[in-house]
Amino acid sequence: MKRLVSSLMLCGLLAAASAHAALNVGAPAPDFSTDASLGGKVFTFKLNDALKQGPVVLYFFPAAFTQGCTIEAHNFAEATDEYKSLGATVIGVSTDNIDTLNKFSVSECRGKFAVAADADGKIMKSYDAVHDKRPEYAQRISYVISPQGKILYEFTDMNPESHVTNTMRALRDWKTKQEKAK
């Protein structure tokens, strides 16, 4: 019960955050390498390696197992096959430790996509994703990164409901432009 109350309080506090600056569309995406978990298996996620396979949807979330982050993880999990059909890799990042994310990857992410640990906050700082009021947490922000390592799209909203819809639309638009350019 205490954990539920704490999670709801954190969720409410984080939802009350003010708008936050983000990396601009067209900016280079900072490269990173970190421990991640997919389906309870830990591996090293390297952004540059993932970009060799296609675009990357990089989303930052405040804390595993909080209400909003669980909703967002479920939404990304449900959309994973569609992201894959567009050639995209999804990776979630938070300041949670890898042991917590290992559990989160199995339960809330349903083993569909990886979540990465940013325990020292360096990744969220490089992506200007530090929460305004609680700097130990990430802002809820999603980026779509082109295979060339540029920011294609950015969406910041503490409400977890629109991140999948918006990043999916950005990916479809990008794919359409790529097909027309051929």
XYZ file of N, CA, C and O in Angstrom:
728
model
N 0.821 -1.190 0.000
C 0.000 0.000 0.000
C 0.868 1.258 0.000
O 0.568 2.196 -0.715
N 1.940 1.240 0.822
C 2.832 2.398 0.872
C 3.458 2.642 -0.491
O 3.596 3.778 -0.920
N 3.843 1.543 -1.186
C 4.456 1.675 -2.516
C 3.466 2.287 -3.504
O 3.815 3.150 -4.288
N 2.197 1.860 -3.431
C 1.168 2.398 -4.307
C 0.975 3.887 -4.047
O 0.944 4.683 -4.982
N 0.868 4.272 -2.782
C 0.693 5.690 -2.429
C 1.900 6.490 -2.904
O 1.748 7.555 -3.505
N 3.116 5.968 -2.680
C 4.328 6.668 -3.125
C 4.346 6.817 -4.633
O 4.684 7.870 -5.158
N 3.971 5.749 -5.336
C 3.953 5.794 -6.798
C 2.942 6.812 -7.308
O 3.217 7.570 -8.228
N 1.758 6.835 -6.691
C 0.744 7.791 -7.115
C 1.166 9.228 -6.818
O 0.925 10.125 -7.624
N 1.802 9.445 -5.676
C 2.291 10.786 -5.346
C 3.361 11.223 -6.340
O 3.339 12.341 -6.824
N 4.308 10.333 -6.657
C 5.355 10.650 -7.624
C 4.735 10.956 -8.973
O 5.078 11.942 -9.620
N 3.786 10.136 -9.372
C 3.127 10.332 -10.662
C 2.450 11.707 -10.710
O 2.570 12.426 -11.686
N 1.743 12.067 -9.639
C 1.069 13.358 -9.587
C 2.048 14.514 -9.614
O 1.855 15.500 -10.323
N 3.136 14.398 -8.870
C 4.157 15.440 -8.844
C 4.785 15.600 -10.218
O 4.939 16.710 -10.719
N 5.118 14.492 -10.843
C 5.760 14.565 -12.148
C 4.809 15.067 -13.218
O 5.209 15.765 -14.137
N 3.535 14.747 -13.081
C 2.552 15.199 -14.068
C 2.354 16.712 -13.998
O 1.947 17.331 -14.974
N 2.673 17.301 -12.864
C 2.480 18.740 -12.693
C 3.654 19.559 -13.215
O 3.689 20.762 -13.067
N 4.589 18.911 -13.853
C 5.780 19.618 -14.323
C 5.462 20.630 -15.403
O 4.524 20.476 -16.166
N 6.298 21.624 -15.484
C 6.139 22.629 -16.525
C 6.789 22.148 -17.820
O 7.473 21.141 -17.846
N 6.574 22.884 -18.878
C 7.149 22.526 -20.173
C 8.676 22.523 -20.075
O 9.255 23.245 -19.282
N 9.296 21.733 -20.926
C 10.735 21.553 -20.841
C 11.337 21.662 -22.240
O 10.756 21.195 -23.204
N 12.491 22.247 -22.322
C 13.192 22.333 -23.597
C 13.635 20.938 -24.013
O 13.789 20.056 -23.184
N 13.830 20.743 -25.284
C 14.274 19.447 -25.802
C 15.235 19.707 -26.949
O 15.387 20.843 -27.406
N 15.883 18.656 -27.419
C 16.740 18.802 -28.594
C 15.882 19.166 -29.795
O 14.754 18.683 -29.943
N 16.405 20.002 -30.647
C 15.661 20.454 -31.819
C 15.685 19.418 -32.929
O 16.655 18.676 -33.087
N 14.621 19.405 -33.713
C 14.581 18.570 -34.911
C 15.761 18.971 -35.796
O 16.044 20.158 -35.972
N 16.470 17.979 -36.303
C 17.651 18.216 -37.137
C 18.958 18.185 -36.365
O 20.031 18.063 -36.955
N 18.875 18.286 -35.038
C 20.091 18.252 -34.210
C 20.670 16.838 -34.213
O 19.940 15.856 -34.366
N 21.985 16.732 -34.052
C 22.567 15.390 -33.936
C 22.127 14.733 -32.623
O 22.081 15.385 -31.583
N 21.807 13.456 -32.706
C 21.427 12.697 -31.514
C 22.701 12.251 -30.804
O 23.543 11.589 -31.413
N 22.870 12.607 -29.540
C 24.075 12.180 -28.821
C 24.166 10.649 -28.756
O 23.192 9.977 -28.421
N 25.323 10.129 -29.097
C 25.530 8.687 -29.048
C 25.652 8.256 -27.588
O 26.095 9.031 -26.736
N 25.258 7.028 -27.305
C 25.424 6.483 -25.966
C 25.450 4.967 -26.018
O 25.013 4.351 -26.987
N 25.981 4.413 -24.958
C 26.039 2.970 -24.755
C 25.744 2.737 -23.278
O 26.299 3.425 -22.423
N 24.855 1.780 -22.968
C 24.481 1.552 -21.574
C 23.880 0.166 -21.396
O 23.493 -0.476 -22.374
N 23.788 -0.267 -20.153
C 23.125 -1.526 -19.847
C 21.638 -1.387 -20.113
O 21.023 -0.375 -19.757
N 21.065 -2.410 -20.729
C 19.640 -2.433 -21.025
C 19.115 -3.831 -20.767
O 19.887 -4.785 -20.611
N 17.810 -3.954 -20.734
C 17.183 -5.250 -20.544
C 16.063 -5.419 -21.545
O 15.269 -4.507 -21.771
N 16.012 -6.602 -22.120
C 14.932 -6.982 -23.030
C 14.445 -8.345 -22.574
O 15.204 -9.316 -22.581
N 13.203 -8.393 -22.121
C 12.641 -9.650 -21.665
C 13.388 -10.271 -20.510
O 13.461 -11.494 -20.395
N 13.992 -9.439 -19.667
C 14.710 -9.929 -18.502
C 16.146 -10.332 -18.771
O 16.819 -10.853 -17.887
N 16.629 -10.069 -19.970
C 18.018 -10.388 -20.313
C 18.797 -9.089 -20.491
O 18.439 -8.240 -21.306
N 19.875 -8.960 -19.739
C 20.682 -7.743 -19.775
C 21.658 -7.813 -20.954
O 22.235 -8.854 -21.234
N 21.814 -6.689 -21.633
C 22.765 -6.553 -22.733
C 23.228 -5.108 -22.792
O 22.699 -4.250 -22.099
N 24.216 -4.844 -23.615
C 24.692 -3.473 -23.807
C 23.999 -2.894 -25.029
O 24.142 -3.416 -26.135
N 23.236 -1.831 -24.817
C 22.583 -1.134 -25.930
C 23.521 -0.047 -26.407
O 24.019 0.754 -25.610
N 23.767 -0.015 -27.712
C 24.590 1.015 -28.335
C 23.751 1.702 -29.399
O 23.321 1.061 -30.364
N 23.531 2.994 -29.227
C 22.690 3.732 -30.161
C 23.203 3.605 -31.590
O 22.421 3.321 -32.499
N 24.498 3.803 -31.797
C 25.023 3.739 -33.165
C 24.761 2.395 -33.826
O 24.466 2.335 -35.018
N 24.857 1.309 -33.066
C 24.564 -0.016 -33.622
C 23.089 -0.141 -33.987
O 22.743 -0.691 -35.038
N 22.221 0.358 -33.134
C 20.784 0.298 -33.413
C 20.430 1.114 -34.650
O 19.581 0.696 -35.457
N 21.076 2.267 -34.839
C 20.788 3.118 -35.995
C 21.213 2.464 -37.309
O 20.672 2.790 -38.365
N 22.138 1.539 -37.260
C 22.536 0.805 -38.476
C 21.393 -0.065 -38.987
O 21.357 -0.411 -40.162
N 20.447 -0.387 -38.093
C 19.292 -1.218 -38.460
C 18.103 -0.383 -38.937
O 17.176 -0.913 -39.535
N 18.095 0.920 -38.625
C 16.974 1.787 -38.989
C 16.772 2.858 -37.935
O 17.600 3.021 -37.033
N 15.651 3.582 -38.018
C 15.391 4.647 -37.051
C 15.198 4.076 -35.637
O 14.860 2.905 -35.460
N 15.416 4.934 -34.656
C 15.259 4.559 -33.249
C 14.258 5.499 -32.598
O 14.346 6.714 -32.769
N 13.311 4.910 -31.873
C 12.404 5.680 -31.027
C 12.980 5.580 -29.624
O 13.018 4.508 -29.024
N 13.482 6.696 -29.148
C 14.103 6.790 -27.826
C 13.143 7.557 -26.937
O 12.825 8.712 -27.219
N 12.654 6.879 -25.890
C 11.765 7.607 -24.996
C 12.285 7.549 -23.571
O 12.817 6.555 -23.122
N 12.175 8.690 -22.906
C 12.593 8.827 -21.515
C 11.346 8.781 -20.636
O 10.322 9.363 -20.983
N 11.467 8.087 -19.502
C 10.348 8.012 -18.568
C 10.884 8.191 -17.151
O 12.023 7.829 -16.862
N 10.070 8.764 -16.256
C 10.547 9.099 -14.915
C 10.973 7.906 -14.053
O 12.072 7.906 -13.514
N 10.112 6.899 -13.896
C 10.447 5.811 -12.977
C 9.621 4.563 -13.278
O 8.400 4.648 -13.437
N 10.285 3.435 -13.334
C 9.621 2.160 -13.565
C 8.584 1.891 -12.479
O 8.769 2.270 -11.325
N 7.516 1.256 -12.885
C 6.441 0.802 -12.008
C 5.574 1.914 -11.437
O 4.756 1.663 -10.565
N 5.727 3.153 -11.906
C 4.766 4.196 -11.526
C 3.609 4.105 -12.516
O 3.735 3.522 -13.591
N 2.498 4.680 -12.166
C 1.283 4.537 -12.965
C 1.468 4.982 -14.419
O 1.178 4.243 -15.349
N 1.943 6.202 -14.623
C 2.099 6.722 -15.990
C 3.128 5.946 -16.794
O 2.942 5.682 -17.987
N 4.214 5.568 -16.145
C 5.273 4.839 -16.857
C 4.826 3.436 -17.234
O 5.219 2.908 -18.271
N 3.982 2.839 -16.401
C 3.424 1.528 -16.729
C 2.478 1.643 -17.915
O 2.543 0.828 -18.846
N 1.627 2.653 -17.928
C 0.725 2.878 -19.062
C 1.536 3.060 -20.340
O 1.251 2.449 -21.374
N 2.558 3.904 -20.269
C 3.377 4.179 -21.451
C 4.089 2.914 -21.941
O 4.112 2.632 -23.142
N 4.634 2.125 -21.021
C 5.303 0.877 -21.401
C 4.328 -0.083 -22.069
O 4.658 -0.711 -23.089
N 3.124 -0.203 -21.529
C 2.109 -1.069 -22.146
C 1.793 -0.584 -23.563
O 1.676 -1.398 -24.482
N 1.656 0.728 -23.731
C 1.350 1.280 -25.060
C 2.466 0.985 -26.057
O 2.200 0.587 -27.204
N 3.716 1.186 -25.650
C 4.836 0.872 -26.542
C 4.894 -0.622 -26.847
O 5.152 -1.027 -27.977
N 4.624 -1.454 -25.838
C 4.645 -2.907 -26.059
C 3.597 -3.320 -27.089
O 3.879 -4.121 -27.987
N 2.392 -2.760 -26.962
C 1.321 -3.087 -27.906
C 1.653 -2.645 -29.329
O 1.185 -3.245 -30.291
N 2.456 -1.612 -29.477
C 2.785 -1.065 -30.796
C 4.100 -1.595 -31.367
O 4.480 -1.226 -32.480
N 4.789 -2.456 -30.646
C 6.123 -2.899 -31.060
C 6.142 -3.506 -32.457
O 7.038 -3.204 -33.254
N 5.171 -4.342 -32.772
C 5.160 -4.971 -34.104
C 5.025 -3.923 -35.209
O 5.653 -4.040 -36.260
N 4.211 -2.905 -34.961
C 4.062 -1.843 -35.959
C 5.352 -1.036 -36.100
O 5.750 -0.670 -37.207
N 6.025 -0.760 -34.978
C 7.325 -0.083 -35.057
C 8.301 -0.923 -35.885
O 8.994 -0.398 -36.751
N 8.329 -2.216 -35.628
C 9.226 -3.099 -36.382
C 8.894 -3.096 -37.859
O 9.799 -3.124 -38.705
N 7.601 -3.037 -38.197
C 7.213 -3.011 -39.614
C 7.708 -1.737 -40.301
O 7.875 -1.713 -41.519
N 7.950 -0.702 -39.527
C 8.496 0.550 -40.056
C 10.024 0.572 -39.965
O 10.653 1.575 -40.273
N 10.602 -0.543 -39.519
C 12.059 -0.659 -39.427
C 12.663 -0.012 -38.200
O 13.878 0.173 -38.132
N 11.829 0.334 -37.217
C 12.301 1.095 -36.059
C 12.552 0.206 -34.843
O 11.867 -0.794 -34.626
N 13.522 0.629 -34.041
C 13.827 0.040 -32.743
C 13.299 0.982 -31.677
O 13.463 2.201 -31.792
N 12.677 0.428 -30.634
C 12.200 1.225 -29.504
C 13.098 0.938 -28.305
O 13.417 -0.218 -28.023
N 13.498 2.006 -27.612
C 14.271 1.870 -26.363
C 13.764 2.920 -25.372
O 13.652 4.099 -25.712
N 13.407 2.469 -24.178
C 13.018 3.376 -23.103
C 14.202 3.580 -22.172
O 14.987 2.656 -21.956
N 14.323 4.774 -21.609
C 15.446 5.091 -20.725
C 14.929 5.779 -19.468
O 14.109 6.696 -19.545
N 15.441 5.315 -18.320
C 15.143 5.977 -17.049
C 16.373 5.883 -16.155
O 17.337 5.183 -16.482
N 16.315 6.558 -15.027
C 17.435 6.505 -14.084
C 17.342 5.313 -13.140
O 18.164 5.167 -12.252
N 16.372 4.443 -13.363
C 16.274 3.224 -12.556
C 17.515 2.367 -12.766
O 18.141 2.410 -13.829
N 17.838 1.531 -11.772
C 18.971 0.630 -11.932
C 18.577 -0.554 -12.817
O 17.393 -0.805 -13.050
N 19.566 -1.266 -13.302
C 19.308 -2.338 -14.265
C 18.507 -3.480 -13.645
O 17.715 -4.133 -14.342
N 18.645 -3.728 -12.350
C 17.859 -4.789 -11.711
C 16.365 -4.460 -11.744
O 15.533 -5.325 -12.047
N 16.028 -3.217 -11.464
C 14.625 -2.782 -11.526
C 14.124 -2.857 -12.963
O 13.020 -3.350 -13.227
N 14.928 -2.382 -13.902
C 14.516 -2.401 -15.307
C 14.418 -3.814 -15.859
O 13.614 -4.076 -16.753
N 15.203 -4.714 -15.323
C 15.116 -6.109 -15.736
C 13.708 -6.650 -15.444
O 13.100 -7.315 -16.290
N 13.188 -6.338 -14.267
C 11.830 -6.756 -13.899
C 10.789 -6.012 -14.738
O 9.817 -6.602 -15.207
N 11.001 -4.709 -14.916
C 10.074 -3.876 -15.691
C 9.994 -4.360 -17.139
O 8.919 -4.368 -17.747
N 11.129 -4.797 -17.691
C 11.151 -5.241 -19.088
C 10.294 -6.488 -19.299
O 9.692 -6.657 -20.354
N 10.227 -7.332 -18.282
C 9.426 -8.549 -18.381
C 7.946 -8.238 -18.169
O 7.102 -8.637 -18.970
N 7.646 -7.500 -17.104
C 6.243 -7.289 -16.743
C 5.580 -6.176 -17.547
O 4.647 -6.433 -18.309
N 6.058 -4.976 -17.421
C 5.373 -3.833 -18.035
C 5.675 -3.672 -19.529
O 4.814 -3.261 -20.295
N 6.897 -4.008 -19.934
C 7.263 -3.921 -21.360
C 6.909 -5.219 -22.091
O 7.054 -5.305 -23.308
N 6.505 -6.209 -21.316
C 6.027 -7.486 -21.839
C 7.038 -8.190 -22.739
O 6.673 -8.899 -23.671
N 8.321 -7.910 -22.501
C 9.379 -8.545 -23.271
C 9.433 -8.115 -24.724
O 10.113 -8.730 -25.532
N 8.749 -7.019 -25.068
C 8.633 -6.583 -26.468
C 9.706 -5.602 -26.911
O 10.027 -5.521 -28.083
N 10.221 -4.794 -26.000
C 11.232 -3.796 -26.339
C 12.141 -3.601 -25.137
O 11.794 -3.978 -24.020
N 13.294 -3.019 -25.384
C 14.302 -2.855 -24.332
C 14.097 -1.565 -23.540
O 13.581 -0.573 -24.058
N 14.536 -1.631 -22.288
C 14.620 -0.441 -21.442
C 16.046 -0.355 -20.919
O 16.668 -1.374 -20.625
N 16.562 0.868 -20.838
C 17.973 1.074 -20.519
C 18.143 1.887 -19.254
O 17.360 2.787 -18.954
N 19.215 1.561 -18.530
C 19.543 2.237 -17.274
C 20.439 3.446 -17.527
O 21.432 3.350 -18.238
N 20.056 4.552 -16.932
C 20.832 5.789 -16.996
C 21.040 6.263 -15.564
O 20.632 7.364 -15.189
N 21.659 5.395 -14.765
C 21.779 5.636 -13.324
C 22.454 6.956 -12.991
O 22.091 7.620 -12.020
N 23.422 7.385 -13.786
C 24.118 8.644 -13.498
C 23.474 9.847 -14.193
O 23.907 10.983 -14.019
N 22.435 9.607 -14.993
C 21.707 10.698 -15.646
C 22.408 11.321 -16.836
O 21.928 12.312 -17.378
N 23.526 10.775 -17.279
C 24.271 11.380 -18.393
C 23.491 11.369 -19.702
O 23.549 12.329 -20.471
N 22.763 10.296 -19.947
C 22.018 10.206 -21.211
C 20.893 11.225 -21.212
O 20.742 11.988 -22.178
N 20.124 11.268 -20.121
C 19.005 12.223 -20.093
C 19.515 13.665 -20.155
O 18.876 14.516 -20.768
N 20.676 13.936 -19.569
C 21.238 15.287 -19.666
C 21.617 15.608 -21.102
O 21.363 16.704 -21.596
N 22.217 14.647 -21.790
C 22.657 14.903 -23.168
C 21.473 15.103 -24.114
O 21.608 15.743 -25.146
N 20.305 14.558 -23.741
C 19.089 14.714 -24.551
C 18.159 15.787 -23.997
O 17.018 15.899 -24.426
N 18.649 16.567 -23.052
C 17.857 17.626 -22.432
C 16.519 17.072 -21.931
O 15.465 17.653 -22.154
N 16.601 15.918 -21.257
C 15.400 15.237 -20.785
C 15.330 15.175 -19.259
O 14.620 14.347 -18.699
N 16.038 16.065 -18.579
C 16.008 16.101 -17.121
C 14.709 16.756 -16.677
O 14.320 17.809 -17.195
N 14.053 16.135 -15.717
C 12.801 16.686 -15.211
C 13.047 18.042 -14.560
O 14.005 18.209 -13.810
N 12.185 19.001 -14.855
C 12.338 20.369 -14.351
C 12.327 20.462 -12.831
O 13.160 21.146 -12.240
N 11.403 19.802 -12.206
C 11.218 19.940 -10.764
C 11.917 18.852 -9.952
O 12.169 19.042 -8.773
N 12.201 17.732 -10.563
C 12.844 16.602 -9.879
C 13.992 16.100 -10.747
O 13.840 15.149 -11.516
N 15.156 16.734 -10.688
C 16.257 16.409 -11.598
C 16.812 14.993 -11.468
O 17.572 14.555 -12.324
N 16.395 14.259 -10.445
C 16.828 12.863 -10.352
C 15.997 11.959 -11.269
O 16.294 10.783 -11.435
N 14.957 12.531 -11.877
C 14.092 11.798 -12.809
C 14.173 12.399 -14.202
O 14.490 13.577 -14.376
N 13.791 11.586 -15.160
C 13.697 12.066 -16.543
C 12.327 12.682 -16.781
O 11.338 12.289 -16.173
N 12.305 13.642 -17.672
C 11.073 14.188 -18.216
C 10.487 13.118 -19.135
O 11.225 12.334 -19.734
N 9.174 13.053 -19.292
C 8.569 12.120 -20.244
C 8.682 12.764 -21.634
O 7.959 13.698 -21.958
N 9.644 12.282 -22.387
C 9.930 12.851 -23.705
C 10.298 11.723 -24.658
O 10.958 10.764 -24.274
N 9.819 11.838 -25.880
C 10.109 10.834 -26.911
C 10.788 11.498 -28.096
O 10.396 12.591 -28.516
N 11.792 10.804 -28.611
C 12.493 11.248 -29.809
C 12.408 10.162 -30.869
O 12.441 8.972 -30.549
N 12.339 10.580 -32.121
C 12.549 9.671 -33.243
C 13.860 10.119 -33.870
O 14.035 11.301 -34.190
N 14.778 9.170 -34.009
C 16.129 9.457 -34.512
C 16.313 8.741 -35.843
O 16.045 7.542 -35.953
N 16.771 9.483 -36.843
C 16.991 8.903 -38.171
C 18.204 7.984 -38.152
O 19.082 8.124 -37.287
N 18.294 7.072 -39.123
C 19.485 6.218 -39.218
C 20.777 7.021 -39.379
O 21.858 6.516 -39.091
N 20.668 8.266 -39.818
C 21.828 9.147 -39.956
C 22.193 9.836 -38.637
O 23.119 10.650 -38.585
N 21.451 9.521 -37.581
C 21.776 10.072 -36.269
C 21.253 11.473 -36.010
O 21.755 12.175 -35.141
N 20.213 11.880 -36.720
C 19.614 13.214 -36.515
C 18.234 13.072 -35.869
O 17.506 12.105 -36.119
N 17.868 14.064 -35.076
C 16.544 14.083 -34.459
C 15.520 14.376 -35.552
O 15.570 15.429 -36.193
N 14.605 13.428 -35.763
C 13.522 13.613 -36.743
C 12.284 14.228 -36.100
O 11.517 14.932 -36.758
N 12.099 13.899 -34.818
C 10.876 14.307 -34.144
C 11.117 14.299 -32.640
O 11.883 13.479 -32.137
N 10.420 15.191 -31.942
C 10.480 15.265 -30.482
C 9.084 15.532 -29.958
O 8.330 16.307 -30.543
N 8.726 14.847 -28.880
C 7.421 15.057 -28.256
C 7.604 15.016 -26.744
O 8.120 14.039 -26.201
N 7.197 16.089 -26.063
C 7.292 16.178 -24.610
C 5.898 16.361 -24.046
O 5.200 17.304 -24.410
N 5.504 15.442 -23.167
C 4.209 15.533 -22.503
C 4.220 14.546 -21.350
O 4.530 13.362 -21.558
N 3.915 14.991 -20.152
C 3.908 14.078 -19.009
C 2.758 13.085 -19.080
O 2.783 12.063 -18.431
N 1.741 13.356 -19.892
C 0.670 12.391 -20.107
C 1.230 11.280 -20.993
O 1.697 11.544 -22.096
N 1.184 10.020 -20.549
C 1.803 8.934 -21.308
C 1.017 8.488 -22.532
O 1.523 7.725 -23.354
N -0.183 8.960 -22.704
C -1.083 8.417 -23.723
C -0.724 8.744 -25.172
O -1.046 7.973 -26.063
N -0.087 9.849 -25.461
C 0.108 10.280 -26.859
C 1.479 9.976 -27.433
O 1.720 10.241 -28.609
N 2.383 9.435 -26.672
C 3.750 9.232 -27.163
C 3.816 8.225 -28.303
O 4.501 8.456 -29.306
N 3.095 7.133 -28.201
C 3.110 6.134 -29.270
C 2.475 6.701 -30.541
O 3.047 6.612 -31.623
N 1.315 7.309 -30.400
C 0.618 7.873 -31.560
C 1.493 8.887 -32.291
O 1.609 8.844 -33.523
N 2.122 9.770 -31.542
C 2.926 10.829 -32.153
C 4.214 10.305 -32.785
O 4.574 10.719 -33.892
N 4.912 9.407 -32.108
C 6.151 8.885 -32.701
C 5.843 7.990 -33.897
O 6.590 7.991 -34.873
N 4.742 7.268 -33.845
C 4.343 6.427 -34.978
C 4.041 7.293 -36.198
O 4.457 6.970 -37.316
N 3.335 8.385 -35.993
C 3.025 9.303 -37.092
C 4.315 9.873 -37.692
O 4.478 9.933 -38.911
N 5.242 10.259 -36.834
C 6.518 10.805 -37.316
C 7.286 9.762 -38.126
O 7.868 10.081 -39.161
N 7.265 8.521 -37.675
C 7.948 7.451 -38.418
C 7.299 7.206 -39.776
O 7.990 7.035 -40.780
N 5.972 7.175 -39.795
C 5.262 6.971 -41.070
C 5.581 8.106 -42.043
O 5.819 7.862 -43.226
N 5.563 9.345 -41.550
C 5.884 10.497 -42.407
C 7.305 10.374 -42.943
O 7.557 10.634 -44.125
N 8.247 10.005 -42.091
C 9.636 9.844 -42.505
C 9.745 8.746 -43.556
O 10.412 8.937 -44.584
N 9.079 7.627 -43.328
C 9.152 6.508 -44.278
C 8.562 6.903 -45.627
O 9.118 6.564 -46.672
N 7.457 7.636 -45.618
C 6.850 8.102 -46.869
C 7.815 8.987 -47.634
O 7.973 8.843 -48.850
N 8.483 9.895 -46.936
C 9.471 10.780 -47.583
C 10.627 9.975 -48.149
O 11.127 10.275 -49.244
N 11.054 8.949 -47.435
C 12.162 8.105 -47.911
C 11.771 7.366 -49.200
O 12.557 7.260 -50.132
N 10.528 6.866 -49.224
C 10.055 6.135 -50.399
C 9.897 7.050 -51.599
O 10.202 6.659 -52.736
N 9.447 8.279 -51.377
C 9.283 9.251 -52.479
C 10.651 9.692 -53.027
O 10.765 10.037 -54.186
N 11.662 9.688 -52.169
C 13.007 10.128 -52.572
C 13.714 9.080 -53.430
O 14.718 9.388 -54.060
N 13.216 7.868 -53.453
C 13.876 6.784 -54.225
C 13.698 6.904 -55.694
O 12.892 7.328 -56.313
